[in-house]
Short mmCIF file of C-alpha atoms in Angstrom, two decimals:
data_model
loop_
_atom_site.label_atom_id
_atom_site.label_comp_id
_atom_site.label_asym_id
_atom_site.label_seq_id
_atom_site.Cartn_x
_atom_site.Cartn_y
_atom_site.Cartn_z
CA MET A 1 48.23 -129.55 -126.67
CA THR A 2 49.18 -125.66 -127.81
CA ALA A 3 48.21 -122.63 -125.70
CA SER A 4 45.95 -121.30 -128.14
CA ALA A 5 44.23 -124.38 -128.23
CA ALA A 6 43.70 -124.63 -124.05
CA ALA A 7 42.54 -120.72 -123.72
CA PRO A 8 38.73 -121.39 -124.65
CA GLY A 9 38.98 -124.05 -121.75
CA THR A 10 40.04 -121.71 -119.71
CA THR A 11 38.23 -119.00 -120.77
CA GLU A 12 35.02 -121.02 -120.15
CA ARG A 13 35.92 -122.29 -117.09
CA VAL A 14 36.65 -118.83 -115.40
CA LEU A 15 33.30 -117.72 -117.00
CA ASN A 16 31.47 -120.63 -115.37
CA LEU A 17 33.71 -119.79 -111.82
CA LEU A 18 32.17 -116.19 -112.35
CA GLY A 19 28.59 -118.23 -112.29
CA LEU A 20 28.92 -119.94 -109.44
CA LEU A 21 30.22 -117.38 -107.14
CA GLN A 22 27.22 -114.63 -108.04
CA GLN A 23 24.73 -118.27 -107.64
CA ARG A 24 25.58 -118.03 -103.75
CA GLN A 25 27.07 -116.24 -100.85
CA VAL A 26 30.10 -118.31 -100.24
CA TRP A 27 31.51 -121.50 -101.47
CA THR A 28 34.70 -123.53 -100.42
CA GLY A 29 37.23 -124.21 -102.62
CA PRO A 30 36.28 -128.01 -102.84
CA GLU A 31 32.88 -127.29 -103.83
CA LEU A 32 34.34 -124.95 -106.34
CA ALA A 33 36.83 -127.32 -107.65
CA GLY A 34 34.10 -130.48 -107.63
CA ARG A 35 32.06 -128.08 -109.46
CA LEU A 36 34.01 -127.38 -112.06
CA GLY A 37 35.98 -130.70 -112.03
CA VAL A 38 39.56 -128.78 -111.53
CA THR A 39 41.52 -128.93 -108.50
CA PRO A 40 41.33 -126.45 -105.62
CA ARG A 41 45.03 -125.53 -107.22
CA THR A 42 43.15 -124.72 -110.58
CA VAL A 43 40.30 -122.89 -108.32
CA ARG A 44 42.88 -120.53 -107.28
CA ARG A 45 44.29 -119.66 -109.98
CA ASP A 46 41.01 -118.85 -111.76
CA VAL A 47 40.12 -116.45 -109.05
CA GLU A 48 43.12 -114.56 -109.37
CA ARG A 49 42.39 -114.34 -113.06
CA LEU A 50 38.69 -112.96 -111.75
CA ARG A 51 40.70 -110.66 -109.84
CA ALA A 52 43.03 -109.59 -112.51
CA LEU A 53 39.91 -108.56 -114.45
CA GLY A 54 38.54 -106.01 -111.95
CA TYR A 55 35.86 -108.87 -110.01
CA PRO A 56 36.66 -108.31 -106.40
CA VAL A 57 36.45 -111.72 -104.82
CA HIS A 58 37.30 -112.26 -101.24
CA ALA A 59 38.63 -115.70 -99.78
CA SER A 60 37.95 -116.34 -95.93
CA GLN A 61 39.83 -118.99 -93.55
CA GLY A 62 38.04 -121.25 -90.70
CA VAL A 63 34.75 -122.76 -90.45
CA GLY A 64 31.94 -120.61 -92.55
CA GLY A 65 34.82 -119.14 -94.95
CA GLY A 66 35.82 -119.62 -98.51
CA TYR A 67 35.24 -117.41 -101.63
CA GLN A 68 33.06 -114.74 -102.25
CA LEU A 69 31.97 -112.54 -104.67
CA GLY A 70 32.46 -108.85 -103.18
CA SER A 71 30.76 -105.41 -103.72
CA GLY A 72 34.20 -103.45 -105.18
CA GLN A 73 34.67 -99.86 -105.74
CA ASP A 74 34.47 -100.41 -109.40
CA LEU A 75 32.19 -102.05 -111.67
CA PRO A 76 34.01 -105.30 -113.08
CA PRO A 77 34.95 -104.22 -116.79
CA LEU A 78 32.36 -106.02 -118.80
CA LEU A 79 29.59 -104.50 -120.21
CA LEU A 80 28.40 -101.60 -117.94
CA ASP A 81 29.76 -98.31 -116.47
CA ASP A 82 28.06 -96.32 -113.76
CA ASP A 83 25.19 -94.77 -115.51
CA GLU A 84 24.43 -98.25 -117.49
CA ALA A 85 24.24 -100.00 -113.77
CA ILE A 86 21.89 -97.32 -112.67
CA VAL A 87 19.84 -97.61 -115.84
CA THR A 88 20.08 -101.60 -116.19
CA ALA A 89 18.87 -101.76 -112.06
CA VAL A 90 16.33 -99.01 -112.43
CA ALA A 91 14.32 -101.54 -115.75
CA LEU A 92 14.64 -104.77 -113.93
CA LEU A 93 13.54 -103.52 -110.45
CA ILE A 94 10.16 -102.20 -112.75
CA GLY A 95 10.42 -105.49 -114.88
CA ALA A 96 10.30 -107.63 -111.79
CA GLY A 97 7.32 -106.18 -110.81
CA GLY A 98 5.50 -105.49 -113.94
CA ALA A 99 2.69 -107.92 -115.36
CA VAL A 100 4.46 -108.87 -118.82
CA ALA A 101 4.53 -112.62 -118.79
CA GLY A 102 7.76 -114.55 -117.86
CA VAL A 103 9.77 -110.67 -117.78
CA GLY A 104 9.21 -110.60 -114.28
CA ASP A 105 11.32 -113.89 -113.12
CA ALA A 106 13.90 -113.02 -115.13
CA ALA A 107 14.45 -109.28 -114.33
CA LEU A 108 14.74 -110.31 -110.45
CA ARG A 109 17.07 -113.21 -111.39
CA ALA A 110 19.02 -110.82 -113.59
CA LEU A 111 18.88 -108.15 -110.62
CA THR A 112 20.40 -110.05 -108.10
CA LYS A 113 23.07 -110.94 -110.56
CA LEU A 114 23.37 -107.36 -110.76
CA ASP A 115 23.32 -106.94 -106.74
CA ARG A 116 26.40 -108.48 -105.92
CA VAL A 117 28.27 -106.73 -107.82
CA LEU A 118 26.80 -103.06 -107.60
CA PRO A 119 28.88 -100.59 -105.96
CA SER A 120 27.27 -99.61 -102.79
CA ARG A 121 27.40 -94.94 -104.10
CA LEU A 122 25.00 -96.85 -106.54
CA ARG A 123 22.53 -97.83 -104.59
CA HIS A 124 21.03 -94.82 -103.77
CA GLU A 125 20.98 -93.54 -106.61
CA VAL A 126 19.08 -96.71 -108.23
CA ARG A 127 16.32 -96.49 -104.95
CA THR A 128 15.36 -93.02 -105.85
CA LEU A 129 14.99 -93.04 -109.44
CA ALA A 130 13.40 -96.64 -108.97
CA GLY A 131 10.69 -94.63 -106.11
CA ALA A 132 10.46 -92.09 -109.06
CA VAL A 133 8.44 -94.08 -111.67
CA GLU A 134 5.14 -95.32 -112.04
CA SER A 135 2.80 -97.74 -114.10
CA PHE A 136 -1.11 -97.76 -115.79
CA ASP A 137 -0.22 -101.12 -115.91
CA GLY A 138 -3.13 -103.06 -114.01
CA GLY A 139 -1.90 -106.62 -114.53
CA ARG A 140 0.59 -107.96 -111.51
CA THR A 141 -0.38 -106.94 -107.65
CA PRO A 142 2.64 -104.53 -106.84
CA VAL A 143 5.25 -105.41 -104.57
CA ASP A 144 7.43 -103.04 -102.31
CA PRO A 145 10.75 -103.45 -104.66
CA GLY A 146 12.93 -103.44 -101.64
CA THR A 147 11.08 -106.35 -100.11
CA LEU A 148 11.38 -108.06 -103.30
CA MET A 149 15.10 -107.71 -103.11
CA ALA A 150 15.28 -108.65 -99.86
CA LEU A 151 13.83 -111.86 -99.89
CA ALA A 152 15.91 -113.05 -103.53
CA ARG A 153 18.91 -112.02 -101.50
CA ALA A 154 18.07 -114.10 -98.49
CA CYS A 155 17.12 -117.18 -101.12
CA ARG A 156 20.70 -116.76 -102.73
CA ASP A 157 22.50 -116.68 -99.78
CA GLU A 158 20.28 -119.30 -97.98
CA LEU A 159 19.14 -116.62 -95.13
CA GLU A 160 16.51 -117.31 -92.69
CA VAL A 161 14.05 -114.23 -92.88
CA GLY A 162 11.20 -113.00 -90.62
CA PHE A 163 7.85 -111.00 -91.06
CA ASP A 164 4.61 -109.94 -90.31
CA TYR A 165 1.34 -111.75 -92.43
CA PRO A 166 -2.00 -111.03 -91.71
CA SER A 167 -3.11 -114.64 -90.60
CA ALA A 168 -7.83 -114.12 -89.72
CA ASP A 169 -7.87 -110.56 -88.27
CA THR A 170 -4.35 -110.76 -86.85
CA LEU A 171 -0.72 -110.06 -87.78
CA THR A 172 1.69 -112.98 -86.86
CA ARG A 173 5.38 -112.83 -86.73
CA ARG A 174 6.15 -116.04 -89.42
CA ARG A 175 10.30 -117.43 -88.98
CA VAL A 176 11.28 -118.94 -92.54
CA GLU A 177 13.97 -120.51 -94.88
CA PRO A 178 12.99 -118.88 -98.14
CA TYR A 179 13.78 -121.32 -100.99
CA ARG A 180 12.52 -119.52 -103.98
CA LEU A 181 10.12 -116.39 -105.31
CA VAL A 182 7.57 -118.03 -107.70
CA ALA A 183 5.88 -114.86 -110.21
CA SER A 184 1.98 -115.76 -111.42
CA ASP A 185 0.20 -113.97 -113.50
CA ARG A 186 -1.01 -111.36 -111.23
CA ARG A 187 1.09 -111.83 -108.12
CA TRP A 188 4.24 -113.02 -106.87
CA TYR A 189 4.65 -115.92 -104.16
CA LEU A 190 7.68 -116.92 -101.52
CA PHE A 191 8.00 -120.56 -101.27
CA ALA A 192 9.49 -121.61 -97.89
CA TYR A 193 9.40 -123.99 -94.61
CA ASP A 194 7.93 -122.39 -92.21
CA LEU A 195 10.15 -122.92 -89.18
CA ASP A 196 7.36 -122.68 -86.36
CA ARG A 197 4.45 -125.02 -88.45
CA ALA A 198 7.53 -127.43 -89.49
CA ASP A 199 6.07 -127.40 -92.97
CA TRP A 200 6.41 -125.69 -96.16
CA ARG A 201 4.43 -122.74 -97.26
CA SER A 202 3.49 -120.39 -99.50
CA PHE A 203 3.33 -117.51 -99.22
CA ARG A 204 1.79 -113.33 -101.17
CA VAL A 205 4.91 -111.18 -101.25
CA ASP A 206 2.50 -108.16 -101.40
CA ARG A 207 1.09 -109.18 -97.98
CA MET A 208 4.15 -109.40 -95.89
CA THR A 209 5.35 -106.45 -93.88
CA ALA A 210 8.60 -105.85 -91.82
CA VAL A 211 10.97 -108.48 -93.59
CA SER A 212 14.15 -108.98 -92.32
CA ALA A 213 16.95 -110.83 -93.20
CA ARG A 214 18.70 -112.84 -90.87
CA THR A 215 22.75 -113.14 -90.25
CA TRP A 216 22.64 -116.69 -89.98
CA ARG A 217 22.48 -119.20 -93.08
CA PHE A 218 20.20 -122.41 -93.00
CA ARG A 219 20.85 -126.06 -94.74
CA ALA A 220 19.06 -126.08 -98.00
CA ARG A 221 16.46 -129.00 -97.58
CA PRO A 222 14.81 -131.52 -100.03
CA THR A 223 12.11 -129.47 -101.67
CA PRO A 224 8.67 -129.75 -103.48
CA ASP A 225 8.67 -128.76 -106.62
CA PRO A 226 8.18 -124.51 -106.08
CA VAL A 227 6.03 -123.47 -109.06
CA ALA A 228 4.10 -127.09 -108.47
CA TYR A 229 3.62 -126.34 -105.17
CA VAL A 230 2.51 -123.10 -105.46
CA GLN A 231 0.42 -123.39 -108.10
CA GLU A 232 -1.26 -125.81 -106.47
CA SER A 233 -1.70 -124.06 -103.24
CA VAL A 234 -3.16 -121.06 -105.21
CA ALA A 235 -5.58 -122.99 -107.03
CA SER A 236 -6.55 -125.13 -104.38
CA GLY A 237 -5.44 -125.35 -101.34
CA VAL A 238 -6.60 -122.22 -99.95
CA TYR A 239 -10.10 -123.10 -100.94
CA ALA A 240 -12.09 -125.20 -97.87
CA LYS A 241 -13.27 -127.22 -100.96
CA GLN A 242 -11.54 -128.60 -104.12
CA ALA A 243 -13.04 -131.05 -107.42
CA ARG A 244 -11.14 -133.13 -109.70
CA PHE A 245 -12.07 -133.76 -112.85
CA LEU A 246 -11.10 -136.44 -115.43
CA VAL A 247 -10.88 -134.28 -119.01
CA HIS A 248 -10.92 -135.88 -122.15
CA ALA A 249 -8.56 -133.79 -123.94
CA GLN A 250 -4.78 -133.41 -124.38
CA ALA A 251 -2.96 -131.20 -121.42
CA ALA A 252 -1.30 -128.54 -123.17
CA ALA A 253 -5.16 -127.71 -124.86
CA VAL A 254 -6.72 -127.55 -121.16
CA ARG A 255 -3.96 -125.43 -120.05
CA ALA A 256 -3.95 -123.26 -122.34
CA GLN A 257 -7.83 -122.81 -121.92
CA ILE A 258 -7.25 -122.16 -117.60
CA PRO A 259 -5.17 -119.54 -115.96
CA ALA A 260 -2.26 -121.06 -113.77
CA ALA A 261 -4.21 -119.48 -110.98
CA ALA A 262 -7.38 -120.84 -111.52
CA ALA A 263 -6.27 -124.38 -111.82
CA VAL A 264 -3.70 -127.47 -112.08
CA VAL A 265 -3.73 -129.45 -115.13
CA ARG A 266 -2.06 -133.01 -114.97
CA PRO A 267 -1.40 -135.21 -117.93
CA ARG A 268 -3.38 -138.34 -117.52
CA GLY A 269 -2.73 -140.83 -120.04
CA LYS A 270 -3.06 -140.38 -123.73
CA GLY A 271 -5.99 -137.58 -124.93
CA LYS A 272 -6.78 -137.20 -121.33
CA CYS A 273 -5.96 -134.71 -118.62
CA GLU A 274 -6.83 -134.03 -115.11
CA VAL A 275 -8.03 -130.87 -113.53
CA LEU A 276 -7.88 -129.85 -109.43
CA SER A 277 -9.48 -126.52 -108.98
CA GLY A 278 -11.13 -125.56 -105.69
CA ALA A 279 -13.65 -122.51 -104.74
CA THR A 280 -16.01 -121.93 -101.74
CA ASP A 281 -18.95 -122.95 -104.59
CA LEU A 282 -18.08 -126.24 -105.94
CA ASP A 283 -20.66 -125.27 -108.84
CA ALA A 284 -18.47 -122.75 -109.87
CA VAL A 285 -15.94 -124.69 -110.97
CA LEU A 286 -18.46 -127.36 -112.18
CA PHE A 287 -19.80 -124.48 -114.78
CA HIS A 288 -16.00 -122.98 -115.86
CA VAL A 289 -15.09 -126.85 -116.46
CA LEU A 290 -18.39 -127.77 -118.44
CA ARG A 291 -17.91 -124.71 -120.53
CA LEU A 292 -14.20 -125.90 -121.82
CA GLY A 293 -16.31 -127.84 -124.07
CA HIS A 294 -14.82 -131.02 -123.35
CA ASP A 295 -16.13 -134.15 -122.34
CA PHE A 296 -15.10 -134.92 -118.57
CA GLU A 297 -15.93 -137.42 -115.56
CA VAL A 298 -16.28 -136.12 -111.88
CA LEU A 299 -13.32 -137.95 -109.70
CA ASP A 300 -13.37 -136.07 -106.55
CA PRO A 301 -15.85 -135.45 -104.47
CA PRO A 302 -18.39 -138.32 -104.63
CA ASP A 303 -21.52 -135.63 -103.85
CA LEU A 304 -20.54 -133.41 -106.94
CA ALA A 305 -21.40 -136.11 -109.15
CA ALA A 306 -25.06 -136.25 -107.36
CA ARG A 307 -24.63 -132.79 -107.94
CA CYS A 308 -24.06 -133.01 -111.61
CA HIS A 309 -27.01 -135.20 -112.45
CA LEU A 310 -29.15 -132.77 -110.41
CA LEU A 311 -28.26 -130.28 -112.47
CA ALA A 312 -28.39 -131.62 -115.73
CA ALA A 313 -32.67 -132.67 -115.07
CA LYS A 314 -33.11 -129.29 -114.23
CA LEU A 315 -31.06 -128.25 -117.65
CA ASP A 316 -33.09 -131.20 -119.30
CA ALA A 317 -36.47 -129.55 -117.92
CA ALA A 318 -35.46 -126.48 -118.73
CA GLY A 319 -35.35 -126.94 -122.25
CA SER A 320 -38.46 -129.35 -122.49
CA ASN A 321 -40.20 -126.58 -121.00
CA SER A 322 -38.90 -124.27 -123.77
CA SER A 323 -40.19 -125.87 -126.47
CA ASP A 324 -44.07 -126.49 -125.30
#
């Protein structure tokens, strides 16, 4: 094989190595070798290639040691100078808190990558400029950019987090292992394992205060799907009453009619889907499903089916009286 034929493979591998170093705080040599399908010796060579390009890759020995992408004196010579880096970071901060569908998630992912290599001298300018920008868009509930970034770093680096959170009429201190930040059309949520309650929980980021990341890492647990968990919690789990319906329509068509925060829609065979939602008054849920315009059946709770018959009789009576 000629050198020119081997070069593209090397370049692709080095870029993959850079992507891995941006995803997590520390990688061991064997972990990187396993992910890239090469030997630890090749990893060491590729690390030197990244250093030659200006990426500050640090290596440490012992327990907890490994390769780490640090903040250098200068930005790596890829795309951005200082001014471009500041503008990009500010734009990503604003985008992460904005209301445009799909932008917040991508902006926060990009921001965590930029944050890994952003020189410390630029961070103050980023915070100052971000604080000087306001928006009149009333879509998504605003969150503190510093809080959002602190949680994103903790998810990325697998660090325990503590914060105050309202429960009934009091604030309680929560200790969690953060896994994902999930954005709905209106709010940011943290999907995390609650250490004191020994269970998975979702938390509204705008309700968190006194957020602080701890200094030790946790070992990742097998997790349920973060998006599905948060959606179900928001749509039904927070309510005292839940209802399930079998709707005679394609799941995609029903999802287009119902906001994701209002109900969970699951396919149930050809041309049918299950709708799960919650409310303080199930009559409201029943009317919303009725307004979809599709045939449907009540699956749970049983007394809601009886309620359908009662309301149908009243509607029929109302229609009969109006025709007299």
